[in-house]
Amino acid sequence: MASIARQSPLLRQTCLSAFRSPLATKNVSQAVAFHASAKKQILPPLPQVIHGSTNDPAPIPEPHPSHGSYHWSFERLVAAGLVPLTLAPFIGGTFNPVMDAVLCSFIVVHSHVGFQASIIDYFPARRVPKTASFMNWLLRGFTLTTAVGLYEFETNDVGITEAIKRVWKA
């Protein structure tokens, strides 16, 4: 087989071209120009402003009860509370609507706090204030929709723990 490939460079080119990506067949300078050109940037760079000098200390934020250690403790309390709330109905064998309601509440709060932390990390308000505000309102809308959906599922259907039990036995 190797002797056939050495004898026929056209055969070797056609075989290799079947495995090449479509971008590899284009002119390389066009692809580089597209990625490096200032005219074809997808998003413009954000404004870059330096406040103060390099020797100024970092600003200390105002203490607030819903941020910092209280917020961290609340997150851990909710996360740790989800473990027994998730296991208790299946271990104890009881499917209580109050326990379902508490479980759903913890799930909604845990999800909201987790997604809020992601928004704060990836869309800082000091850098992109409009996007951060929009994402926070979008999160509030999704949280409310999830809470209403779980409430409807709990009151008009079998409930979350019974649904998980039925899916597990299906």
Tab-separated table of N, CA and C in Angstrom:
chain	number	residue	atom	x	y	z
A	1	MET	N	0.826	-1.186	0.000
A	1	MET	CA	0.000	0.000	0.000
A	1	MET	C	0.867	1.245	0.000
A	2	ALA	N	1.984	1.204	0.736
A	2	ALA	CA	2.875	2.353	0.809
A	2	ALA	C	3.498	2.628	-0.558
A	3	SER	N	3.789	1.576	-1.320
A	3	SER	CA	4.389	1.794	-2.644
A	3	SER	C	3.403	2.464	-3.580
A	4	ILE	N	2.113	2.198	-3.448
A	4	ILE	CA	1.101	2.833	-4.289
A	4	ILE	C	1.002	4.317	-3.954
A	5	ALA	N	1.061	4.648	-2.676
A	5	ALA	CA	0.967	6.048	-2.268
A	5	ALA	C	2.184	6.827	-2.728
A	6	ARG	N	3.389	6.186	-2.721
A	6	ARG	CA	4.584	6.889	-3.193
A	6	ARG	C	4.527	7.099	-4.700
A	7	GLN	N	3.934	6.188	-5.411
A	7	GLN	CA	3.885	6.294	-6.850
A	7	GLN	C	2.859	7.316	-7.311
A	8	SER	N	1.789	7.493	-6.577
A	8	SER	CA	0.712	8.373	-7.025
A	8	SER	C	0.482	9.496	-6.009
A	9	PRO	N	1.118	10.665	-6.198
A	9	PRO	CA	0.884	11.768	-5.264
A	9	PRO	C	-0.557	12.286	-5.345
A	10	LEU	N	-1.209	12.132	-6.498
A	10	LEU	CA	-2.587	12.580	-6.627
A	10	LEU	C	-3.507	11.751	-5.732
A	11	LEU	N	-3.260	10.442	-5.648
A	11	LEU	CA	-4.047	9.574	-4.791
A	11	LEU	C	-3.871	9.970	-3.323
A	12	ARG	N	-2.613	10.271	-2.940
A	12	ARG	CA	-2.338	10.654	-1.568
A	12	ARG	C	-3.043	11.973	-1.239
A	13	GLN	N	-3.053	12.938	-2.147
A	13	GLN	CA	-3.712	14.227	-1.895
A	13	GLN	C	-5.220	14.060	-1.756
A	14	THR	N	-5.826	13.250	-2.604
A	14	THR	CA	-7.275	13.091	-2.520
A	14	THR	C	-7.671	12.353	-1.258
A	15	CYS	N	-6.858	11.384	-0.818
A	15	CYS	CA	-7.175	10.668	0.419
A	15	CYS	C	-7.048	11.587	1.625
A	16	LEU	N	-6.025	12.406	1.653
A	16	LEU	CA	-5.838	13.307	2.779
A	16	LEU	C	-6.869	14.427	2.797
A	17	SER	N	-7.301	14.855	1.617
A	17	SER	CA	-8.270	15.954	1.591
A	17	SER	C	-9.628	15.519	2.132
A	18	ALA	N	-9.896	14.238	2.169
A	18	ALA	CA	-11.162	13.762	2.724
A	18	ALA	C	-11.205	13.956	4.232
A	19	PHE	N	-10.028	13.997	4.864
A	19	PHE	CA	-9.973	14.135	6.314
A	19	PHE	C	-9.706	15.562	6.765
A	20	ARG	N	-9.474	16.478	5.863
A	20	ARG	CA	-9.203	17.864	6.232
A	20	ARG	C	-10.500	18.605	6.505
A	21	SER	N	-10.415	19.567	7.400
A	21	SER	CA	-11.594	20.391	7.685
A	21	SER	C	-11.783	21.386	6.551
A	22	PRO	N	-12.985	21.941	6.396
A	22	PRO	CA	-13.225	22.915	5.334
A	22	PRO	C	-12.366	24.164	5.490
A	23	LEU	N	-12.005	24.527	6.718
A	23	LEU	CA	-11.174	25.706	6.910
A	23	LEU	C	-9.745	25.479	6.449
A	24	ALA	N	-9.292	24.228	6.456
A	24	ALA	CA	-7.922	23.945	6.063
A	24	ALA	C	-7.726	24.145	4.570
A	25	THR	N	-8.771	24.035	3.771
A	25	THR	CA	-8.640	24.204	2.336
A	25	THR	C	-8.678	25.665	1.930
A	26	LYS	N	-9.128	26.550	2.809
A	26	LYS	CA	-9.168	27.968	2.482
A	26	LYS	C	-7.794	28.569	2.652
A	27	ASN	N	-7.668	29.780	2.194
A	27	ASN	CA	-6.427	30.508	2.333
A	27	ASN	C	-6.187	30.815	3.806
A	28	VAL	N	-5.018	30.474	4.302
A	28	VAL	CA	-4.712	30.656	5.715
A	28	VAL	C	-4.684	32.132	6.075
A	29	SER	N	-4.221	32.980	5.187
A	29	SER	CA	-4.134	34.412	5.497
A	29	SER	C	-5.525	35.019	5.684
A	30	GLN	N	-6.539	34.484	5.003
A	30	GLN	CA	-7.895	34.990	5.203
A	30	GLN	C	-8.399	34.637	6.593
A	31	ALA	N	-8.137	33.429	7.047
A	31	ALA	CA	-8.588	33.029	8.375
A	31	ALA	C	-7.866	33.825	9.454
A	32	VAL	N	-6.572	34.031	9.283
A	32	VAL	CA	-5.810	34.807	10.258
A	32	VAL	C	-6.287	36.253	10.248
A	33	ALA	N	-6.539	36.796	9.085
A	33	ALA	CA	-7.003	38.180	9.008
A	33	ALA	C	-8.368	38.335	9.658
A	34	PHE	N	-9.224	37.322	9.534
A	34	PHE	CA	-10.541	37.410	10.172
A	34	PHE	C	-10.415	37.437	11.685
A	35	HIS	N	-9.531	36.611	12.235
A	35	HIS	CA	-9.410	36.521	13.684
A	35	HIS	C	-8.623	37.684	14.279
A	36	ALA	N	-7.723	38.268	13.543
A	36	ALA	CA	-6.860	39.303	14.104
A	36	ALA	C	-7.278	40.712	13.698
A	37	SER	N	-8.212	40.841	12.802
A	37	SER	CA	-8.586	42.161	12.303
A	37	SER	C	-9.415	42.917	13.329
A	38	ALA	N	-9.102	44.185	13.508
A	38	ALA	CA	-9.872	45.020	14.422
A	38	ALA	C	-11.234	45.357	13.835
A	39	LYS	N	-11.371	45.306	12.535
A	39	LYS	CA	-12.638	45.631	11.891
A	39	LYS	C	-13.677	44.535	12.078
A	40	LYS	N	-13.253	43.308	12.312
A	40	LYS	CA	-14.181	42.189	12.383
A	40	LYS	C	-14.320	41.634	13.791
A	41	GLN	N	-14.070	42.429	14.791
A	41	GLN	CA	-14.261	41.953	16.152
A	41	GLN	C	-15.758	41.789	16.415
A	42	ILE	N	-16.101	40.743	17.121
A	42	ILE	CA	-17.503	40.474	17.405
A	42	ILE	C	-18.027	41.448	18.450
A	43	LEU	N	-17.283	41.626	19.536
A	43	LEU	CA	-17.672	42.568	20.578
A	43	LEU	C	-16.555	43.580	20.772
A	44	PRO	N	-16.896	44.846	20.893
A	44	PRO	CA	-15.833	45.832	21.124
A	44	PRO	C	-15.286	45.683	22.539
A	45	PRO	N	-14.037	46.110	22.751
A	45	PRO	CA	-13.495	46.017	24.117
A	45	PRO	C	-14.230	46.967	25.043
A	46	LEU	N	-14.329	46.565	26.291
A	46	LEU	CA	-15.003	47.397	27.279
A	46	LEU	C	-14.122	48.577	27.651
A	47	PRO	N	-14.713	49.669	28.145
A	47	PRO	CA	-13.896	50.809	28.529
A	47	PRO	C	-12.963	50.430	29.679
A	48	GLN	N	-11.725	50.852	29.563
A	48	GLN	CA	-10.726	50.513	30.554
A	48	GLN	C	-10.319	51.793	31.267
A	49	VAL	N	-10.695	51.888	32.522
A	49	VAL	CA	-10.443	53.079	33.313
A	49	VAL	C	-9.704	52.666	34.578
A	50	ILE	N	-8.659	53.400	34.900
A	50	ILE	CA	-7.913	53.155	36.127
A	50	ILE	C	-8.205	54.314	37.063
A	51	HIS	N	-8.699	53.988	38.248
A	51	HIS	CA	-8.979	54.997	39.261
A	51	HIS	C	-7.831	55.013	40.251
A	52	GLY	N	-7.249	56.178	40.491
A	52	GLY	CA	-6.148	56.295	41.440
A	52	GLY	C	-4.833	55.904	40.802
A	53	SER	N	-3.878	55.548	41.652
A	53	SER	CA	-2.559	55.147	41.163
A	53	SER	C	-2.278	53.717	41.612
A	54	THR	N	-1.104	53.231	41.238
A	54	THR	CA	-0.754	51.852	41.591
A	54	THR	C	-0.473	51.685	43.079
A	55	ASN	N	-0.193	52.788	43.770
A	55	ASN	CA	0.119	52.695	45.189
A	55	ASN	C	-1.107	52.845	46.081
A	56	ASP	N	-2.268	53.118	45.513
A	56	ASP	CA	-3.482	53.251	46.312
A	56	ASP	C	-3.953	51.872	46.775
A	57	PRO	N	-4.448	51.777	48.012
A	57	PRO	CA	-4.954	50.478	48.477
A	57	PRO	C	-6.271	50.132	47.784
A	58	ALA	N	-6.580	48.853	47.772
A	58	ALA	CA	-7.849	48.412	47.196
A	58	ALA	C	-8.987	48.920	48.076
A	59	PRO	N	-10.095	49.360	47.465
A	59	PRO	CA	-11.205	49.865	48.277
A	59	PRO	C	-11.851	48.741	49.088
A	60	ILE	N	-12.196	49.040	50.313
A	60	ILE	CA	-12.860	48.074	51.183
A	60	ILE	C	-14.360	48.299	51.064
A	61	PRO	N	-15.115	47.264	50.683
A	61	PRO	CA	-16.564	47.456	50.531
A	61	PRO	C	-17.239	47.679	51.878
A	62	GLU	N	-18.394	48.334	51.813
A	62	GLU	CA	-19.185	48.579	53.016
A	62	GLU	C	-19.704	47.246	53.565
A	63	PRO	N	-19.633	47.025	54.881
A	63	PRO	CA	-20.179	45.773	55.419
A	63	PRO	C	-21.697	45.743	55.286
A	64	HIS	N	-22.196	44.604	54.922
A	64	HIS	CA	-23.632	44.450	54.701
A	64	HIS	C	-24.049	43.090	55.242
A	65	PRO	N	-25.175	42.998	55.954
A	65	PRO	CA	-25.543	41.709	56.565
A	65	PRO	C	-25.865	40.609	55.567
A	66	SER	N	-26.257	40.940	54.353
A	66	SER	CA	-26.614	39.879	53.404
A	66	SER	C	-25.436	39.472	52.521
A	67	HIS	N	-24.267	39.990	52.789
A	67	HIS	CA	-23.076	39.613	52.036
A	67	HIS	C	-22.012	39.128	53.006
A	68	GLY	N	-20.980	38.540	52.467
A	68	GLY	CA	-19.877	38.122	53.325
A	68	GLY	C	-20.177	36.841	54.063
A	69	SER	N	-19.813	36.807	55.344
A	69	SER	CA	-19.892	35.558	56.103
A	69	SER	C	-21.329	35.106	56.331
A	70	TYR	N	-22.275	36.039	56.503
A	70	TYR	CA	-23.674	35.633	56.675
A	70	TYR	C	-24.188	34.940	55.418
A	71	HIS	N	-23.848	35.513	54.286
A	71	HIS	CA	-24.280	34.954	53.009
A	71	HIS	C	-23.662	33.575	52.803
A	72	TRP	N	-22.376	33.446	53.122
A	72	TRP	CA	-21.680	32.171	52.966
A	72	TRP	C	-22.281	31.124	53.898
A	73	SER	N	-22.566	31.519	55.137
A	73	SER	CA	-23.154	30.582	56.108
A	73	SER	C	-24.542	30.132	55.659
A	74	PHE	N	-25.329	31.058	55.113
A	74	PHE	CA	-26.663	30.718	54.622
A	74	PHE	C	-26.577	29.730	53.456
A	75	GLU	N	-25.642	29.969	52.533
A	75	GLU	CA	-25.463	29.050	51.407
A	75	GLU	C	-25.124	27.648	51.890
A	76	ARG	N	-24.207	27.539	52.837
A	76	ARG	CA	-23.795	26.229	53.347
A	76	ARG	C	-24.918	25.554	54.128
A	77	LEU	N	-25.691	26.329	54.862
A	77	LEU	CA	-26.816	25.774	55.617
A	77	LEU	C	-27.859	25.180	54.675
A	78	VAL	N	-28.173	25.897	53.595
A	78	VAL	CA	-29.149	25.397	52.619
A	78	VAL	C	-28.600	24.158	51.916
A	79	ALA	N	-27.330	24.203	51.518
A	79	ALA	CA	-26.737	23.047	50.828
A	79	ALA	C	-26.687	21.829	51.742
A	80	ALA	N	-26.320	22.029	52.998
A	80	ALA	CA	-26.267	20.899	53.936
A	80	ALA	C	-27.675	20.402	54.271
A	81	GLY	N	-28.656	21.290	54.284
A	81	GLY	CA	-30.031	20.890	54.566
A	81	GLY	C	-30.662	20.081	53.458
A	82	LEU	N	-30.152	20.211	52.245
A	82	LEU	CA	-30.706	19.447	51.123
A	82	LEU	C	-30.425	17.951	51.251
A	83	VAL	N	-29.328	17.592	51.878
A	83	VAL	CA	-28.970	16.174	51.967
A	83	VAL	C	-30.007	15.383	52.767
A	84	PRO	N	-30.314	15.755	54.020
A	84	PRO	CA	-31.323	14.963	54.740
A	84	PRO	C	-32.727	15.119	54.160
A	85	LEU	N	-33.027	16.301	53.600
A	85	LEU	CA	-34.361	16.487	53.009
A	85	LEU	C	-34.549	15.609	51.775
A	86	THR	N	-33.477	15.332	51.062
A	86	THR	CA	-33.575	14.489	49.875
A	86	THR	C	-33.668	13.015	50.252
A	87	LEU	N	-32.945	12.618	51.287
A	87	LEU	CA	-32.901	11.198	51.650
A	87	LEU	C	-34.031	10.768	52.573
A	88	ALA	N	-34.530	11.661	53.415
A	88	ALA	CA	-35.516	11.296	54.440
A	88	ALA	C	-36.783	10.642	53.885
A	89	PRO	N	-37.404	11.150	52.830
A	89	PRO	CA	-38.639	10.503	52.364
A	89	PRO	C	-38.422	9.076	51.877
A	90	PHE	N	-37.247	8.800	51.315
A	90	PHE	CA	-37.009	7.466	50.770
A	90	PHE	C	-36.554	6.490	51.848
A	91	ILE	N	-35.845	6.990	52.846
A	91	ILE	CA	-35.387	6.121	53.934
A	91	ILE	C	-36.534	5.853	54.912
A	92	GLY	N	-37.250	6.910	55.283
A	92	GLY	CA	-38.328	6.777	56.254
A	92	GLY	C	-39.599	6.194	55.678
A	93	GLY	N	-39.764	6.264	54.370
A	93	GLY	CA	-40.946	5.694	53.738
A	93	GLY	C	-42.172	6.588	53.792
A	94	THR	N	-42.053	7.803	54.281
A	94	THR	CA	-43.198	8.695	54.334
A	94	THR	C	-43.105	9.742	53.235
A	95	PHE	N	-44.215	10.027	52.623
A	95	PHE	CA	-44.263	11.048	51.584
A	95	PHE	C	-45.211	12.141	52.058
A	96	ASN	N	-44.686	13.013	52.875
A	96	ASN	CA	-45.449	14.071	53.502
A	96	ASN	C	-45.440	15.314	52.613
A	97	PRO	N	-46.587	15.942	52.362
A	97	PRO	CA	-46.602	17.144	51.530
A	97	PRO	C	-45.824	18.308	52.141
A	98	VAL	N	-45.763	18.377	53.471
A	98	VAL	CA	-44.996	19.452	54.106
A	98	VAL	C	-43.508	19.252	53.826
A	99	MET	N	-43.047	18.002	53.903
A	99	MET	CA	-41.644	17.729	53.614
A	99	MET	C	-41.336	18.018	52.144
A	100	ASP	N	-42.276	17.691	51.261
A	100	ASP	CA	-42.105	18.021	49.848
A	100	ASP	C	-42.004	19.526	49.650
A	101	ALA	N	-42.842	20.284	50.355
A	101	ALA	CA	-42.820	21.740	50.213
A	101	ALA	C	-41.498	22.325	50.700
A	102	VAL	N	-40.990	21.804	51.818
A	102	VAL	CA	-39.707	22.279	52.336
A	102	VAL	C	-38.584	21.901	51.383
A	103	LEU	N	-38.615	20.686	50.840
A	103	LEU	CA	-37.607	20.261	49.878
A	103	LEU	C	-37.627	21.150	48.636
A	104	CYS	N	-38.812	21.426	48.114
A	104	CYS	CA	-38.922	22.294	46.937
A	104	CYS	C	-38.425	23.701	47.241
A	105	SER	N	-38.723	24.204	48.426
A	105	SER	CA	-38.252	25.538	48.807
A	105	SER	C	-36.736	25.575	48.874
A	106	PHE	N	-36.137	24.552	49.457
A	106	PHE	CA	-34.677	24.510	49.546
A	106	PHE	C	-34.055	24.386	48.161
A	107	ILE	N	-34.669	23.608	47.276
A	107	ILE	CA	-34.148	23.473	45.912
A	107	ILE	C	-34.187	24.816	45.195
A	108	VAL	N	-35.286	25.538	45.320
A	108	VAL	CA	-35.414	26.844	44.654
A	108	VAL	C	-34.399	27.837	45.210
A	109	VAL	N	-34.269	27.894	46.533
A	109	VAL	CA	-33.318	28.835	47.145
A	109	VAL	C	-31.885	28.457	46.781
A	110	HIS	N	-31.561	27.174	46.838
A	110	HIS	CA	-30.211	26.714	46.505
A	110	HIS	C	-29.866	27.046	45.050
A	111	SER	N	-30.792	26.810	44.145
A	111	SER	CA	-30.554	27.116	42.731
A	111	SER	C	-30.399	28.614	42.512
A	112	HIS	N	-31.248	29.408	43.157
A	112	HIS	CA	-31.184	30.858	42.993
A	112	HIS	C	-29.840	31.400	43.481
A	113	VAL	N	-29.410	30.950	44.656
A	113	VAL	CA	-28.152	31.444	45.217
A	113	VAL	C	-26.973	31.011	44.350
A	114	GLY	N	-27.005	29.796	43.839
A	114	GLY	CA	-25.917	29.312	42.989
A	114	GLY	C	-25.821	30.068	41.678
A	115	PHE	N	-26.955	30.271	41.015
A	115	PHE	CA	-26.931	31.020	39.767
A	115	PHE	C	-26.592	32.492	40.007
A	116	GLN	N	-27.012	33.043	41.131
A	116	GLN	CA	-26.670	34.422	41.455
A	116	GLN	C	-25.162	34.569	41.643
A	117	ALA	N	-24.529	33.603	42.274
A	117	ALA	CA	-23.075	33.641	42.426
A	117	ALA	C	-22.382	33.579	41.068
A	118	SER	N	-22.919	32.786	40.144
A	118	SER	CA	-22.348	32.720	38.797
A	118	SER	C	-22.495	34.047	38.072
A	119	ILE	N	-23.644	34.679	38.201
A	119	ILE	CA	-23.860	35.983	37.560
A	119	ILE	C	-22.903	37.016	38.137
A	120	ILE	N	-22.734	37.012	39.451
A	120	ILE	CA	-21.817	37.966	40.077
A	120	ILE	C	-20.391	37.735	39.602
A	121	ASP	N	-19.996	36.476	39.429
A	121	ASP	CA	-18.639	36.171	38.985
A	121	ASP	C	-18.409	36.534	37.524
A	122	TYR	N	-19.353	36.197	36.652
A	122	TYR	CA	-19.125	36.355	35.222
A	122	TYR	C	-19.613	37.688	34.656
A	123	PHE	N	-20.500	38.370	35.334
A	123	PHE	CA	-20.997	39.673	34.879
A	123	PHE	C	-20.888	40.681	36.015
A	124	PRO	N	-19.680	41.128	36.365
A	124	PRO	CA	-19.549	42.066	37.482
A	124	PRO	C	-20.234	43.389	37.169
A	125	ALA	N	-20.947	43.912	38.144
A	125	ALA	CA	-21.741	45.135	37.940
A	125	ALA	C	-20.857	46.336	37.657
A	126	ARG	N	-19.645	46.349	38.152
A	126	ARG	CA	-18.780	47.499	37.894
A	126	ARG	C	-18.266	47.507	36.457
A	127	ARG	N	-18.285	46.346	35.802
A	127	ARG	CA	-17.761	46.267	34.442
A	127	ARG	C	-18.876	46.324	33.393
A	128	VAL	N	-19.926	45.563	33.597
A	128	VAL	CA	-21.061	45.533	32.665
A	128	VAL	C	-22.348	45.722	33.466
A	129	PRO	N	-22.664	46.930	33.885
A	129	PRO	CA	-23.810	47.127	34.786
A	129	PRO	C	-25.153	46.773	34.171
A	130	LYS	N	-25.359	47.084	32.896
A	130	LYS	CA	-26.652	46.788	32.270
A	130	LYS	C	-26.845	45.284	32.098
A	131	THR	N	-25.802	44.598	31.687
A	131	THR	CA	-25.894	43.149	31.519
A	131	THR	C	-26.112	42.461	32.862
A	132	ALA	N	-25.398	42.924	33.898
A	132	ALA	CA	-25.568	42.329	35.226
A	132	ALA	C	-26.989	42.533	35.736
A	133	SER	N	-27.520	43.725	35.533
A	133	SER	CA	-28.895	43.995	35.959
A	133	SER	C	-29.886	43.123	35.192
A	134	PHE	N	-29.682	43.014	33.878
A	134	PHE	CA	-30.574	42.189	33.064
A	134	PHE	C	-30.514	40.727	33.498
A	135	MET	N	-29.313	40.221	33.735
A	135	MET	CA	-29.165	38.819	34.143
A	135	MET	C	-29.787	38.572	35.510
A	136	ASN	N	-29.668	39.526	36.431
A	136	ASN	CA	-30.295	39.369	37.748
A	136	ASN	C	-31.819	39.344	37.636
A	137	TRP	N	-32.380	40.207	36.802
A	137	TRP	CA	-33.837	40.188	36.616
A	137	TRP	C	-34.279	38.910	35.911
A	138	LEU	N	-33.474	38.437	34.960
A	138	LEU	CA	-33.786	37.178	34.289
A	138	LEU	C	-33.760	36.021	35.290
A	139	LEU	N	-32.777	36.030	36.186
A	139	LEU	CA	-32.702	35.003	37.219
A	139	LEU	C	-33.916	35.067	38.135
A	140	ARG	N	-34.331	36.262	38.529
A	140	ARG	CA	-35.513	36.393	39.382
A	140	ARG	C	-36.755	35.849	38.683
A	141	GLY	N	-36.873	36.122	37.383
A	141	GLY	CA	-38.014	35.601	36.625
A	141	GLY	C	-38.011	34.085	36.555
A	142	PHE	N	-36.837	33.499	36.279
A	142	PHE	CA	-36.748	32.042	36.228
A	142	PHE	C	-36.980	31.415	37.599
A	143	THR	N	-36.496	32.070	38.653
A	143	THR	CA	-36.712	31.544	39.997
A	143	THR	C	-38.196	31.550	40.341
A	144	LEU	N	-38.861	32.634	40.023
A	144	LEU	CA	-40.300	32.716	40.282
A	144	LEU	C	-41.065	31.674	39.462
A	145	THR	N	-40.692	31.515	38.205
A	145	THR	CA	-41.349	30.521	37.352
A	145	THR	C	-41.129	29.103	37.887
A	146	THR	N	-39.922	28.825	38.344
A	146	THR	CA	-39.629	27.507	38.918
A	146	THR	C	-40.417	27.271	40.191
A	147	ALA	N	-40.492	28.295	41.046
A	147	ALA	CA	-41.245	28.156	42.297
A	147	ALA	C	-42.724	27.915	42.021
A	148	VAL	N	-43.295	28.656	41.086
A	148	VAL	CA	-44.711	28.468	40.749
A	148	VAL	C	-44.933	27.086	40.126
A	149	GLY	N	-44.011	26.647	39.265
A	149	GLY	CA	-44.130	25.327	38.647
A	149	GLY	C	-44.060	24.207	39.668
A	150	LEU	N	-43.132	24.321	40.621
A	150	LEU	CA	-43.051	23.302	41.669
A	150	LEU	C	-44.272	23.337	42.585
A	151	TYR	N	-44.793	24.523	42.855
A	151	TYR	CA	-46.012	24.628	43.669
A	151	TYR	C	-47.185	23.940	42.964
A	152	GLU	N	-47.331	24.197	41.678
A	152	GLU	CA	-48.404	23.553	40.907
A	152	GLU	C	-48.210	22.034	40.876
A	153	PHE	N	-46.983	21.591	40.748
A	153	PHE	CA	-46.699	20.156	40.727
A	153	PHE	C	-47.017	19.518	42.077
A	154	GLU	N	-46.743	20.241	43.144
A	154	GLU	CA	-47.024	19.718	44.489
A	154	GLU	C	-48.515	19.689	44.799
A	155	THR	N	-49.256	20.722	44.379
A	155	THR	CA	-50.671	20.809	44.746
A	155	THR	C	-51.588	20.078	43.777
A	156	ASN	N	-51.253	20.033	42.509
A	156	ASN	CA	-52.154	19.454	41.509
A	156	ASN	C	-51.703	18.099	40.981
A	157	ASP	N	-50.558	17.618	41.439
A	157	ASP	CA	-50.046	16.341	40.952
A	157	ASP	C	-49.541	15.530	42.153
A	158	VAL	N	-48.659	14.580	41.939
A	158	VAL	CA	-48.264	13.652	42.992
A	158	VAL	C	-47.203	14.207	43.928
A	159	GLY	N	-46.494	15.216	43.547
A	159	GLY	CA	-45.410	15.751	44.374
A	159	GLY	C	-44.066	15.241	43.900
A	160	ILE	N	-43.025	15.913	44.329
A	160	ILE	CA	-41.692	15.621	43.788
A	160	ILE	C	-41.139	14.290	44.297
A	161	THR	N	-41.311	13.972	45.568
A	161	THR	CA	-40.756	12.708	46.064
A	161	THR	C	-41.505	11.499	45.513
A	162	GLU	N	-42.813	11.604	45.373
A	162	GLU	CA	-43.582	10.503	44.777
A	162	GLU	C	-43.222	10.349	43.299
A	163	ALA	N	-42.989	11.451	42.608
A	163	ALA	CA	-42.593	11.379	41.201
A	163	ALA	C	-41.231	10.715	41.056
A	164	ILE	N	-40.294	11.051	41.933
A	164	ILE	CA	-38.975	10.415	41.888
A	164	ILE	C	-39.105	8.922	42.196
A	165	LYS	N	-39.946	8.573	43.136
A	165	LYS	CA	-40.162	7.157	43.481
A	165	LYS	C	-40.741	6.406	42.285
A	166	ARG	N	-41.708	7.004	41.609
A	166	ARG	CA	-42.313	6.335	40.443
A	166	ARG	C	-41.321	6.190	39.302
A	167	VAL	N	-40.509	7.211	39.060
A	167	VAL	CA	-39.514	7.132	38.000
A	167	VAL	C	-38.465	6.075	38.337
A	168	TRP	N	-38.075	5.993	39.615
A	168	TRP	CA	-37.071	5.030	40.038
A	168	TRP	C	-37.573	3.601	39.862
A	169	LYS	N	-38.856	3.359	40.088
A	169	LYS	CA	-39.404	2.001	39.956
A	169	LYS	C	-39.859	1.689	38.550
A	170	ALA	N	-39.883	2.646	37.647
A	170	ALA	CA	-40.370	2.411	36.279
A	170	ALA	C	-39.426	1.556	35.471
